[in-house]
Coordinates of N, CA, C and O and ligand atoms in Angstrom, one line a residue:
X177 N 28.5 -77.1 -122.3 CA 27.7 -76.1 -121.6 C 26.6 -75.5 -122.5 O 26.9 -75.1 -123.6
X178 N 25.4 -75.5 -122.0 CA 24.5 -74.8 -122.6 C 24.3 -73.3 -123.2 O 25.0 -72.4 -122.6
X179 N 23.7 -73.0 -123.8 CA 23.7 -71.4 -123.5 C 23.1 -70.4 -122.1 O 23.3 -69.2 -121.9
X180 N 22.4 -71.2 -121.3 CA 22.2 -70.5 -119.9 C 23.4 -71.0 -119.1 O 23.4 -70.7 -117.8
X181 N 24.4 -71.7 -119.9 CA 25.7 -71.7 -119.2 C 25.7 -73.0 -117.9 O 26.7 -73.5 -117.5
X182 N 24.4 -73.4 -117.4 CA 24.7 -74.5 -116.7 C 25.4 -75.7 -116.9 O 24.7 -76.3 -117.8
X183 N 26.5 -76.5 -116.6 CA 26.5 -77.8 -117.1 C 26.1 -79.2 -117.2 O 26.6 -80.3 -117.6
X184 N 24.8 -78.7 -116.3 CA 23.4 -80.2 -117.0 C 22.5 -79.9 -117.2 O 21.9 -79.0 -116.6
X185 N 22.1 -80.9 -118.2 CA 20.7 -80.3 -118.7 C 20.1 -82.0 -118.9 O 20.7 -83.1 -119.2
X186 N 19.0 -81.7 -118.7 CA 18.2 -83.4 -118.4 C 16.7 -83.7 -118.4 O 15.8 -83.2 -117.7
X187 N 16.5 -84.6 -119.4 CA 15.1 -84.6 -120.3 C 14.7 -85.8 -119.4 O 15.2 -87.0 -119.3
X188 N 13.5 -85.0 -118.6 CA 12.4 -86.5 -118.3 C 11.5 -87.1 -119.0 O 12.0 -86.9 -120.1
X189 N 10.5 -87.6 -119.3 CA 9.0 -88.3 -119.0 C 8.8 -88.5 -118.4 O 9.5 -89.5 -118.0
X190 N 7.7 -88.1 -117.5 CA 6.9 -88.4 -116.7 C 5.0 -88.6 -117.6 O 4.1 -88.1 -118.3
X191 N 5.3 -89.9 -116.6 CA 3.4 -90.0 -117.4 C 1.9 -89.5 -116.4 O 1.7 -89.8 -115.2
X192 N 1.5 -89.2 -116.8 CA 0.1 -89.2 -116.1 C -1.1 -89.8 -116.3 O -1.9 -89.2 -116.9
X193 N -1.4 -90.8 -116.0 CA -2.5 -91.8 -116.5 C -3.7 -92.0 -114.9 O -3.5 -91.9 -113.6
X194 N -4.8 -92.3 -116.0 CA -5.5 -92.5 -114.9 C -7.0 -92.2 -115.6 O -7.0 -92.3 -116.9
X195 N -8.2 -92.0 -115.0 CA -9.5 -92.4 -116.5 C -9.7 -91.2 -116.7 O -9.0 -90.2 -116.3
X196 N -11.1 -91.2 -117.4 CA -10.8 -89.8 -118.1 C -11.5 -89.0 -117.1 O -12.2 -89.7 -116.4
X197 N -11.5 -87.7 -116.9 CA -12.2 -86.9 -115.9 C -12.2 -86.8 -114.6 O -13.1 -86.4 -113.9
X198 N -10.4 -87.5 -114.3 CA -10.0 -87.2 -113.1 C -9.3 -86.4 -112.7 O -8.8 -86.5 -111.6
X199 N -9.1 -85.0 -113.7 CA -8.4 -84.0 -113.2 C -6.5 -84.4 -114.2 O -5.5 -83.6 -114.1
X200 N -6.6 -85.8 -115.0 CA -4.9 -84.7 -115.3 C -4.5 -84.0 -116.1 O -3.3 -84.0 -116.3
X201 N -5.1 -83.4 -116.8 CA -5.1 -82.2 -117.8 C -5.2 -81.4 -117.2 O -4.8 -80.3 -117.7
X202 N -5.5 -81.3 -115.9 CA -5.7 -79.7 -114.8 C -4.6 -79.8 -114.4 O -3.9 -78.9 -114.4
X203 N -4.2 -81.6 -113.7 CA -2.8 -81.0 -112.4 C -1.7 -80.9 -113.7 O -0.8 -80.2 -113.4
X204 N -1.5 -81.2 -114.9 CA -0.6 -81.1 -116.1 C -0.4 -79.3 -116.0 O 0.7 -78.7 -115.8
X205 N -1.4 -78.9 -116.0 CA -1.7 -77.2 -116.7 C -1.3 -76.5 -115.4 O -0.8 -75.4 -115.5
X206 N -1.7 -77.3 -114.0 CA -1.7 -76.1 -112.6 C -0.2 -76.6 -112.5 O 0.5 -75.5 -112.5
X207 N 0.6 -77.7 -112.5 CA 2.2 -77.6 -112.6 C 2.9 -76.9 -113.6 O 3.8 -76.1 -113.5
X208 N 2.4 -77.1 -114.5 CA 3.4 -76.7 -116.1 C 3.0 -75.0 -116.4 O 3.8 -74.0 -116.5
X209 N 1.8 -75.0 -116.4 CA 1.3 -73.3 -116.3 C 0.9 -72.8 -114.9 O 0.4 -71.7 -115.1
X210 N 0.9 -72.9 -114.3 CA 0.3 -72.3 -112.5 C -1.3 -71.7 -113.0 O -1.8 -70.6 -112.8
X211 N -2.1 -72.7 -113.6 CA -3.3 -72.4 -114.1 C -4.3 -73.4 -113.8 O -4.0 -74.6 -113.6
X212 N -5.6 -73.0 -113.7 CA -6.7 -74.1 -113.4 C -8.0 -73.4 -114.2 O -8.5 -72.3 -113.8
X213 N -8.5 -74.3 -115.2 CA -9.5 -73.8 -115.7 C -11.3 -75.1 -115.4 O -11.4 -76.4 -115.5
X214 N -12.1 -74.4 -115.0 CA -13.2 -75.6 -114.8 C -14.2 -75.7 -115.7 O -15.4 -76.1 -115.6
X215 N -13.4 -75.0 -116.8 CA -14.2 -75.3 -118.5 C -13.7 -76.3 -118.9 O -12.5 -76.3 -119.0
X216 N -14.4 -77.5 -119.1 CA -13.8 -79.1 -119.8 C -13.4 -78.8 -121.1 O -13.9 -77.8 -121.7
X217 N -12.5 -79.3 -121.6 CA -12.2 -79.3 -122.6 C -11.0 -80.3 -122.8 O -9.9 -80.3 -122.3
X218 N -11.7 -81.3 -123.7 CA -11.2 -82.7 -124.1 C -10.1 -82.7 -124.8 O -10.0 -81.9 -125.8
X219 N -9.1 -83.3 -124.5 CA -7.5 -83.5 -124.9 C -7.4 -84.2 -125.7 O -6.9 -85.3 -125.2
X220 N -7.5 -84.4 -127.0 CA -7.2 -85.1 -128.3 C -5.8 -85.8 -128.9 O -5.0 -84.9 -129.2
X221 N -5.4 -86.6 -129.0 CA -3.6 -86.8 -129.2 C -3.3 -86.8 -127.9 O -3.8 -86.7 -126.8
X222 N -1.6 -87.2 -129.1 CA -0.5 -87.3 -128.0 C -0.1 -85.8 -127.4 O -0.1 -84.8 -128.2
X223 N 0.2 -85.7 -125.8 CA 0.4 -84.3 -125.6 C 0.9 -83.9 -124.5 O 0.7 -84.4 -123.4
X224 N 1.6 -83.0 -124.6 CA 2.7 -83.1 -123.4 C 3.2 -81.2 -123.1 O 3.4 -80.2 -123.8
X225 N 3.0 -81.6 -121.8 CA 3.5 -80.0 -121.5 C 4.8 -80.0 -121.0 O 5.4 -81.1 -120.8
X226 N 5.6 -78.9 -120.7 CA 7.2 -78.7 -120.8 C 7.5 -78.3 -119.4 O 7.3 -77.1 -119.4
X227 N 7.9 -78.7 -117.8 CA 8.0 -77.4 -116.6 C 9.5 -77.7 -116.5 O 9.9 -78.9 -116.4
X228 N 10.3 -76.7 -116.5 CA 12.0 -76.7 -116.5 C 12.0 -76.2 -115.3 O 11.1 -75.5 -114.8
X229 N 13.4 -76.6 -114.4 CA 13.4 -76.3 -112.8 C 14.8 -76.2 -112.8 O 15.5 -77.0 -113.4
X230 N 15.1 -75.5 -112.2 CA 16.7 -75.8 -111.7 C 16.5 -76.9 -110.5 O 15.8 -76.8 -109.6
X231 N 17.4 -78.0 -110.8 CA 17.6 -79.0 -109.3 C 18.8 -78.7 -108.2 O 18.8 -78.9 -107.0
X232 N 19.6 -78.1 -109.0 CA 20.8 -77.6 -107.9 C 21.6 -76.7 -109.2 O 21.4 -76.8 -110.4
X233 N 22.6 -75.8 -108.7 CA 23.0 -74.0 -109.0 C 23.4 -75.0 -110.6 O 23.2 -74.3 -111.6
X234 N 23.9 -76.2 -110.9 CA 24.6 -76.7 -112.3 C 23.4 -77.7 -113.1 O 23.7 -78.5 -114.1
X235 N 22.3 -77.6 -112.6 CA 21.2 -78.6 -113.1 C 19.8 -77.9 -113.3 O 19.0 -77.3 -112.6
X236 N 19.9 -78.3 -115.0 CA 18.5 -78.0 -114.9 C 17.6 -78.6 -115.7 O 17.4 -78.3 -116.9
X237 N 17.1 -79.6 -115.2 CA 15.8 -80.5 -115.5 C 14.7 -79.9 -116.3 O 14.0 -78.8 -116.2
X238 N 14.6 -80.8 -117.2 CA 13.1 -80.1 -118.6 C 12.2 -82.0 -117.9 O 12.4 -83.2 -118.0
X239 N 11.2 -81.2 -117.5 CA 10.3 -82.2 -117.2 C 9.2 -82.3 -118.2 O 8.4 -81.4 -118.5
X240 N 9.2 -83.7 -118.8 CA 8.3 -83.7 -119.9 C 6.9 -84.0 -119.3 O 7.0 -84.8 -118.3
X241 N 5.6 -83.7 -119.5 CA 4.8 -84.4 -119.0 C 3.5 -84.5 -119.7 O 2.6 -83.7 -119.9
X242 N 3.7 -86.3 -119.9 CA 2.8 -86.9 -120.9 C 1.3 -86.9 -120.4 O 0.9 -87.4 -119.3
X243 N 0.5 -86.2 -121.6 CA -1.0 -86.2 -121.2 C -1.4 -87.6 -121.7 O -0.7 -88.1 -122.6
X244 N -2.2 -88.1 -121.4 CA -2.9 -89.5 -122.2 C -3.7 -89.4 -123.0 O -4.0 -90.2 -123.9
X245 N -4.1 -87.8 -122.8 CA -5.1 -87.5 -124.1 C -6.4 -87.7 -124.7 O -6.7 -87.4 -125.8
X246 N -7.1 -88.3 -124.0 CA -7.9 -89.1 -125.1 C -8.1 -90.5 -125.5 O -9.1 -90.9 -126.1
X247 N -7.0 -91.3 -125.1 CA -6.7 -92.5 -124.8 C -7.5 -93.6 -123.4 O -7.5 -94.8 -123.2
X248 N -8.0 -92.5 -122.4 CA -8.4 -92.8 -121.4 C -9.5 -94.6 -121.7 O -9.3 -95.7 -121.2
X249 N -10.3 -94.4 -122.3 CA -11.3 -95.4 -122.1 C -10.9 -96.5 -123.3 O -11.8 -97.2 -123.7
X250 N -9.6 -96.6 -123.7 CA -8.9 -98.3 -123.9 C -8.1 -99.0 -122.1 O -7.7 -100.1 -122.0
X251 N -8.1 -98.0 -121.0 CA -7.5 -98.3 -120.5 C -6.1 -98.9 -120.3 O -5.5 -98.9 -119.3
X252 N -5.5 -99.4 -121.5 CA -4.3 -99.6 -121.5 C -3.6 -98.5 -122.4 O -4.3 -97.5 -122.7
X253 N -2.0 -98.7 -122.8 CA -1.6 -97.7 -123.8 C -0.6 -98.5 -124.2 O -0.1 -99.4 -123.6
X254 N -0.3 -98.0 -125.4 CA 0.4 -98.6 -126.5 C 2.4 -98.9 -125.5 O 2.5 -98.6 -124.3
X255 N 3.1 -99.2 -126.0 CA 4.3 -99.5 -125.7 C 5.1 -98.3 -126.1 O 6.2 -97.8 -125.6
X256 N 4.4 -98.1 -126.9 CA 5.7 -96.5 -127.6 C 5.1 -95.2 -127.0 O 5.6 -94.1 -127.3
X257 N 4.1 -95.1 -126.1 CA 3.5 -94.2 -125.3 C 4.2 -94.4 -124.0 O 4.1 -93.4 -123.4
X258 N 4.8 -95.3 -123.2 CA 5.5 -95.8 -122.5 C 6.9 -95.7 -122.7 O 7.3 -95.1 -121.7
X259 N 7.6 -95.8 -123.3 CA 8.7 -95.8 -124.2 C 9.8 -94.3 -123.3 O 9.3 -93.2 -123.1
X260 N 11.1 -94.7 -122.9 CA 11.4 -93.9 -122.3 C 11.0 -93.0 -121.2 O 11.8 -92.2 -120.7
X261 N 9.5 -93.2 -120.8 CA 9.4 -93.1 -119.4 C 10.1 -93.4 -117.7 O 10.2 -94.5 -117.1
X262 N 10.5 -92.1 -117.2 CA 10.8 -92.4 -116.1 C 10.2 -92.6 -114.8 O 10.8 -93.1 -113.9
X263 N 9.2 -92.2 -114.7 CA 8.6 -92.0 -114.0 C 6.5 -91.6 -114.6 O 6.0 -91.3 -115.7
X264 N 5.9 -91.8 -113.1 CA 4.8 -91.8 -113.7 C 3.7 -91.7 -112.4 O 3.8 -92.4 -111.4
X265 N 2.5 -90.5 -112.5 CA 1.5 -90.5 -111.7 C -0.1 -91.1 -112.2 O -0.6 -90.9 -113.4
X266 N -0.4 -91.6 -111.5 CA -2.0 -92.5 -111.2 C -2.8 -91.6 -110.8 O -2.4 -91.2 -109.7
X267 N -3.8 -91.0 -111.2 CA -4.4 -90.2 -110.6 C -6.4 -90.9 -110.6 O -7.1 -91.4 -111.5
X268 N -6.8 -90.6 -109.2 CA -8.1 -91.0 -109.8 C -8.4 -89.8 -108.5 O -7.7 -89.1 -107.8
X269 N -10.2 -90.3 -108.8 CA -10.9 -88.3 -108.5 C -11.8 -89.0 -107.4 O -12.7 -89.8 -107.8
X270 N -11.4 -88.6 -105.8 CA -11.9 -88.7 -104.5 C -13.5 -88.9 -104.6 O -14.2 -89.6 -103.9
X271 N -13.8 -88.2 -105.8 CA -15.6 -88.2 -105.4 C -16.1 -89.1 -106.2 O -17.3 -89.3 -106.2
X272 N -14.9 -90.0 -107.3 CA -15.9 -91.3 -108.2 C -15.4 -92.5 -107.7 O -14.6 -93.2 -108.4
X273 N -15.6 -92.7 -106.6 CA -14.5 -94.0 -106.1 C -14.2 -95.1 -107.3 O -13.3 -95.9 -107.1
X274 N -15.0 -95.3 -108.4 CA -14.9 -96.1 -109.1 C -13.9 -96.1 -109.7 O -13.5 -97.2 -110.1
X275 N -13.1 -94.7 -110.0 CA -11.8 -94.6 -110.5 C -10.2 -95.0 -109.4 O -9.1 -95.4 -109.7
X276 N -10.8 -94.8 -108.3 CA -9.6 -96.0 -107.6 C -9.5 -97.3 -108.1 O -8.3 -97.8 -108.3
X277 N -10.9 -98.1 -108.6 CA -10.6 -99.2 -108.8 C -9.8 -99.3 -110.2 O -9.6 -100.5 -110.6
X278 N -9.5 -98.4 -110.8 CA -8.7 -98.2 -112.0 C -7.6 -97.9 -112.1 O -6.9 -97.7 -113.1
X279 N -7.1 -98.0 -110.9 CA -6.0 -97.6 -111.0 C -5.0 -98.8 -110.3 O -3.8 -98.6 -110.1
X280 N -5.6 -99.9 -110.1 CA -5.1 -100.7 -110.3 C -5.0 -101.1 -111.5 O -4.0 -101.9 -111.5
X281 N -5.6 -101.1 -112.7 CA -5.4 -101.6 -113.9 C -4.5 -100.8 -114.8 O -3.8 -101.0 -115.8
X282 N -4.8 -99.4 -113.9 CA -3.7 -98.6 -114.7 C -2.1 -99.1 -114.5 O -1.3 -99.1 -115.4
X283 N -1.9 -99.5 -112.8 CA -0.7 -99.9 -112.8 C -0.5 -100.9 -113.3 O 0.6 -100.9 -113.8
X284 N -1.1 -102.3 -113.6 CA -0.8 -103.4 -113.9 C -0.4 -103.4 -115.4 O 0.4 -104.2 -115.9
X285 N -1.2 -102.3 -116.1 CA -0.9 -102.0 -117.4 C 0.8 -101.2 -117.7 O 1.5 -101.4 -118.7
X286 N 0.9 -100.7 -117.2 CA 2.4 -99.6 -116.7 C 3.0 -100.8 -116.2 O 3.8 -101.2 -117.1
X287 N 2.9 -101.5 -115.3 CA 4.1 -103.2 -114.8 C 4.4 -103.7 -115.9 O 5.5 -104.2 -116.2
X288 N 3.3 -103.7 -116.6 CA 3.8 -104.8 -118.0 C 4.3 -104.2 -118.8 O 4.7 -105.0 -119.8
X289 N 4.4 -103.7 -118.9 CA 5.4 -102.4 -120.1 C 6.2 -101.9 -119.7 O 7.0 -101.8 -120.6
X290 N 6.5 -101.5 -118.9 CA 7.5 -100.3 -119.0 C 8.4 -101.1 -117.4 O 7.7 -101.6 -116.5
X291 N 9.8 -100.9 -117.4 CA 10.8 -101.3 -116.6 C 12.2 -100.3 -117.1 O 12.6 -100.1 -118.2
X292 N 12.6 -100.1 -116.2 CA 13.6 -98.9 -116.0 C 14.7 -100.0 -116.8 O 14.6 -101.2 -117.2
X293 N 15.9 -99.3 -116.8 CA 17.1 -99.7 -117.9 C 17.7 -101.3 -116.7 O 18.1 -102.4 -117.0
X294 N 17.7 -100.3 -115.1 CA 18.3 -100.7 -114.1 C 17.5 -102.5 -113.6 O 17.8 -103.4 -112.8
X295 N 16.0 -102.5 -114.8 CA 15.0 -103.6 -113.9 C 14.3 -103.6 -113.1 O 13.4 -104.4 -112.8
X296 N 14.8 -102.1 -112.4 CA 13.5 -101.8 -111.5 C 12.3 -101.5 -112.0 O 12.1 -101.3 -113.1
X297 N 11.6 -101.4 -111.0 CA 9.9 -100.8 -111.7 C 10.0 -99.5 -111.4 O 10.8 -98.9 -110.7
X298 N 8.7 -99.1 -112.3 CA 9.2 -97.3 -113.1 C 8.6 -96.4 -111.8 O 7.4 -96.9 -111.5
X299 N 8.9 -95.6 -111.1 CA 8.6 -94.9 -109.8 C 7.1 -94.5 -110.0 O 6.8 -93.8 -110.9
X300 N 6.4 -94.8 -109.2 CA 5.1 -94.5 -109.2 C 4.6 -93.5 -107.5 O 4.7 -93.5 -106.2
X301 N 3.8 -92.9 -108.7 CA 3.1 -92.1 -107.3 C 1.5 -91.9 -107.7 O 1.2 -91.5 -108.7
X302 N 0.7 -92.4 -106.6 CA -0.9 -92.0 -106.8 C -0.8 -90.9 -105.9 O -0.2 -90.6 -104.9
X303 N -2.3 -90.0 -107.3 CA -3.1 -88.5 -106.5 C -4.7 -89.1 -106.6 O -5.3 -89.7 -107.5
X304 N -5.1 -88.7 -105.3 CA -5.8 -88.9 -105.2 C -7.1 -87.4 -105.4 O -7.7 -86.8 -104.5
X305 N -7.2 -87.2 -106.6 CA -7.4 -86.0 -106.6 C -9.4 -85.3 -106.6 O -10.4 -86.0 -106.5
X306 N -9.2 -83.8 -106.7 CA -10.2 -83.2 -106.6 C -10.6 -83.3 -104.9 O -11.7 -83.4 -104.4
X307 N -8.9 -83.2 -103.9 CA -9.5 -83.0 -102.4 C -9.8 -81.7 -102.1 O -9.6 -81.2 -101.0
X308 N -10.4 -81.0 -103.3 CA -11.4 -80.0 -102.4 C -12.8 -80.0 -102.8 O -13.4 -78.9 -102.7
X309 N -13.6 -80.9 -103.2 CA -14.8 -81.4 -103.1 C -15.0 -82.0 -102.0 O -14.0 -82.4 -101.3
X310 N -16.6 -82.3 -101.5 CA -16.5 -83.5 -100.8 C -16.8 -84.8 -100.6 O -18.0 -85.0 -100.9
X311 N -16.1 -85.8 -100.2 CA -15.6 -86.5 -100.9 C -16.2 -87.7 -99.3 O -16.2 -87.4 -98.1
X312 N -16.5 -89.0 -100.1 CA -17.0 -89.5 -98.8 C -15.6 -90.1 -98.1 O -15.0 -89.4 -97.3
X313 N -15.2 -91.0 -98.5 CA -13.9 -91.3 -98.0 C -12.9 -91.4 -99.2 O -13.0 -91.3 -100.4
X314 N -11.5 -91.7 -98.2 CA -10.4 -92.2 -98.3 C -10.4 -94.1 -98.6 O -10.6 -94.9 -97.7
X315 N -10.1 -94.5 -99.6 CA -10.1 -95.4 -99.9 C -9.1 -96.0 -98.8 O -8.0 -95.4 -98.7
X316 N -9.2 -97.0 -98.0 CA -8.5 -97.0 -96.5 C -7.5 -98.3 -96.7 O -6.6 -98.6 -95.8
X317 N -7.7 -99.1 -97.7 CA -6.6 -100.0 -98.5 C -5.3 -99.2 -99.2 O -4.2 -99.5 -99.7
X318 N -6.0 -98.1 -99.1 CA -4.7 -97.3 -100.5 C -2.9 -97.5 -99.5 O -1.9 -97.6 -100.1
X319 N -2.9 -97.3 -98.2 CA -1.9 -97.5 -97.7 C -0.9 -98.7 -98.0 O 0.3 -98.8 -98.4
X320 N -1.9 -99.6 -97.6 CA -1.3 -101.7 -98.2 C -0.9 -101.5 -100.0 O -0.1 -101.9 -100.8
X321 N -1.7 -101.1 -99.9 CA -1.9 -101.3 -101.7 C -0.4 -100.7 -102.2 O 0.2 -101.1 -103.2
X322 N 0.0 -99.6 -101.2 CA 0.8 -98.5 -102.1 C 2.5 -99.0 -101.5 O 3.6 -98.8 -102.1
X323 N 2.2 -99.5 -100.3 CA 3.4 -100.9 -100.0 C 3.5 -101.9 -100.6 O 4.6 -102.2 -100.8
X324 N 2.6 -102.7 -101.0 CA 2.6 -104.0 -101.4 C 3.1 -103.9 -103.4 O 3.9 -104.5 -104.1
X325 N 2.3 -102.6 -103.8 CA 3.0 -102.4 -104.9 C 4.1 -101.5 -105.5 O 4.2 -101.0 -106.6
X326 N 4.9 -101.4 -104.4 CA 6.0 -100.0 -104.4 C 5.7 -99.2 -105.2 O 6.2 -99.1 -106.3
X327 N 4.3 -98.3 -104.3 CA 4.3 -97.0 -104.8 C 5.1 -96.3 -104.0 O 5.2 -96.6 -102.8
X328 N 5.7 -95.1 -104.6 CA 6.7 -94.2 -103.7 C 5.9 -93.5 -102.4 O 6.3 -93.5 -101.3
X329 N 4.4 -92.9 -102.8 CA 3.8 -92.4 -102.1 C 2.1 -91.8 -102.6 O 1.7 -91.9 -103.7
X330 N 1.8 -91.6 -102.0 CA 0.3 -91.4 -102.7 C -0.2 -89.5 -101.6 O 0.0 -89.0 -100.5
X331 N -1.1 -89.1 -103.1 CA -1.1 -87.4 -102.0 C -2.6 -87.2 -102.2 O -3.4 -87.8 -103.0
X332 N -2.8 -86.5 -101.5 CA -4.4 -86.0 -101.5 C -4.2 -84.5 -102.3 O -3.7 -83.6 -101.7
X333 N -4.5 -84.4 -103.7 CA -4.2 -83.2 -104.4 C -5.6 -82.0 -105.0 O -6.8 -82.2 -104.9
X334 N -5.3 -81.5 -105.1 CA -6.0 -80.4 -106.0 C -5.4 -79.8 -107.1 O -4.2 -79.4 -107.3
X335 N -6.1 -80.0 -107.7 CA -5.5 -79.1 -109.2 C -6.0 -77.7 -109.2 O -5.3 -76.7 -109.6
X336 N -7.4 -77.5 -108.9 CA -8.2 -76.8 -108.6 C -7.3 -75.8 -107.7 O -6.9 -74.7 -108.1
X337 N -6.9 -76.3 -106.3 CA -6.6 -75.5 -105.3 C -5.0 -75.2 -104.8 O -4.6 -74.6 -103.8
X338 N -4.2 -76.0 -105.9 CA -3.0 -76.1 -106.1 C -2.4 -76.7 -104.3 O -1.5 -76.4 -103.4
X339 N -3.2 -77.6 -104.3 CA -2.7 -78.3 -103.3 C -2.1 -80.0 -103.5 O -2.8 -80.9 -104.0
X340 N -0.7 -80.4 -103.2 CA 0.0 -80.9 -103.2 C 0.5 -81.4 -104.5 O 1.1 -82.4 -104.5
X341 N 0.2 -80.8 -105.8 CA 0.6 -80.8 -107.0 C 2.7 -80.3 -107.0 O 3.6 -80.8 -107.8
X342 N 2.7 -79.6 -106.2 CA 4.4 -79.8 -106.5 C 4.9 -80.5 -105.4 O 6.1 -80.4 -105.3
X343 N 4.3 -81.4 -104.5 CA 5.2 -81.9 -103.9 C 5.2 -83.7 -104.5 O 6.1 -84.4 -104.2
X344 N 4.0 -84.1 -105.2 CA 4.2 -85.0 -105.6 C 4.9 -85.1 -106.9 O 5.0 -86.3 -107.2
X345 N 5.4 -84.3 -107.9 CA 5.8 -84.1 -108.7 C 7.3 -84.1 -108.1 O 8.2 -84.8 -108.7
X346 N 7.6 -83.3 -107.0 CA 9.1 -83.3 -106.6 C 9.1 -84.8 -106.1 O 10.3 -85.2 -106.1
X347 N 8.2 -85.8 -105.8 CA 8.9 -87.0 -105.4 C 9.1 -87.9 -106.5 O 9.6 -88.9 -105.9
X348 N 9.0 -88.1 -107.6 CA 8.7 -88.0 -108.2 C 10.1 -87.7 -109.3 O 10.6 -88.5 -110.1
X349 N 10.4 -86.5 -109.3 CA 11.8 -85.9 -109.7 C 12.8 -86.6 -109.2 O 13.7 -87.1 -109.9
X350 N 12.7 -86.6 -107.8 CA 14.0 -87.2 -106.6 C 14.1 -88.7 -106.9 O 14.9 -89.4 -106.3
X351 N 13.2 -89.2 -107.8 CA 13.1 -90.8 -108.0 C 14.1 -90.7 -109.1 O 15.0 -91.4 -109.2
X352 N 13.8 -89.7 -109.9 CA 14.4 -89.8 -111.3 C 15.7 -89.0 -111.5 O 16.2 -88.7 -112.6
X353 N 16.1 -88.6 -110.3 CA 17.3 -88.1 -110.2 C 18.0 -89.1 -109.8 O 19.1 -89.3 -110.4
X354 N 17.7 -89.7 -108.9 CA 18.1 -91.1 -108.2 C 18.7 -92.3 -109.1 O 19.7 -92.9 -109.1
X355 N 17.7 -92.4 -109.9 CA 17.9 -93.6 -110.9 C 19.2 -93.0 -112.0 O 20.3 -93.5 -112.1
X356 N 18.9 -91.8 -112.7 CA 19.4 -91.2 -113.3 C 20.9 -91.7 -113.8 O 21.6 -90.9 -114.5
Ligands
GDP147 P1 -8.8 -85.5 -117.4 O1 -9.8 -86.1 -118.3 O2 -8.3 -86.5 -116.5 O3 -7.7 -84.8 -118.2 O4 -9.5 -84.4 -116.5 P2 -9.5 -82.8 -116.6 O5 -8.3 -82.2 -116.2 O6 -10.0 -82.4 -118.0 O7 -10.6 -82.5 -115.5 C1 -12.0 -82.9 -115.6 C2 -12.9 -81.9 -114.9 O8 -12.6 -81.9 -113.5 C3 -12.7 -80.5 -115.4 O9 -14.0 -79.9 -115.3 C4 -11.8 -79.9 -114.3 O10 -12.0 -78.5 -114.2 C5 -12.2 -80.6 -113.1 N1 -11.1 -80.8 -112.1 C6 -9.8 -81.2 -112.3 N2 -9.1 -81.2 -111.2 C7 -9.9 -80.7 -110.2 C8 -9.7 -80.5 -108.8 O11 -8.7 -80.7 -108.2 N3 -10.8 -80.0 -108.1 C9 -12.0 -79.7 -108.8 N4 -13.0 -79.3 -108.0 N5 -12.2 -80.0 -110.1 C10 -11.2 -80.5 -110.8
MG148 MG1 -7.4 -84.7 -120.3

């Protein structure tokens, strides 16, 4: 037993990838701090914020959550940046459609790396974020795309407007409690 006396306690990773200036340094800071700032400021290194939750009255999850930092325009990432990942969000930004198409590279790069202990593939969820701008469409393949490559689910988010940033994060959790 811990010192807050619960008896579990349980370390994720979760990754956030996706290109640079699509918002995950904001949904990192609006989950991990309940904060949103729209002063840029570039994320250098490896870097990771901390959000702890109780999951039930004897559990309490430390969610790790990897920034990419800086790494954005090699588009791939190293294997030891992957490395004990459980889980992992895709994020590209509603108003540069160009970043959808990245995110297939983002996954294919995450496929080839990284595989849970069990063999499965590592739970994925795309945000489609910055949905409070406006935005011409919905990329209208993302449905097929997000079946055909077992994504768990895909959200229309704001970082900005703190819209659906904890519920993709809770699916997300429920993946990695599952596997667990
Ligand atoms: P990163 O490079 O992917 O880490 O992107 P950042 O989190 O640094 O965000 C890039 C820019 O987009 C910053 O100016 C943010 O304030 C802005 N931004 C991030 N998320 C949102 C959002 O949901 N809505 C709006 N309107 N702007 C956002
Ligand atoms: Mg960043």
């Amino acid at each position: 037993e811990s010192l807050l006396g619960q008896k579990n306690e349980l370390l994720f990773k979760f990754l956030v990838i996706g290109d640079f200036g699509v918002g995950k340094t904001s949904i990192i800071k609006r989950y991990a701090e309940g904060t949103f700032s729209s002063v840029y400021k570039m994320t250098i290194g490896a870097d990771f914020a901390i959000k702890s939750l109780m999951v039930d009255e004897n559990t309490l999850v430390h969610l790790q959550l990897w920034d990419i930092a800086g790494n954005e325009r090699f588009g791939s990432l190293t294997r030891v940046y992957y490395k004990y990942a459980v889980a992992a969000a895709i994020v590209f930004d509603l108003s540069r459609p160009e970043t959808y198409h990245s995110v297939k590279k983002w996954l294919s790069d995450l496929r080839r790396k990284v595989t849970l202990q069990n063999e499965e593939p590592l739970p994925v969820v795309i945000l489609a974020n910055k949905g409070d701008v406006n935005y011409c469409n919905i990329p209208n393949e993302i449905v097929d795309f997000c079946k055909e490559q077992k994504i768990l689910n895909w959200f229309i988010t704001s970082a900005k407007e703190n819209t659906n940033i904890e519920a993709a994060f809770e699916c997300l959790l429920q993946a990695a409690l599952h596997n667990h």
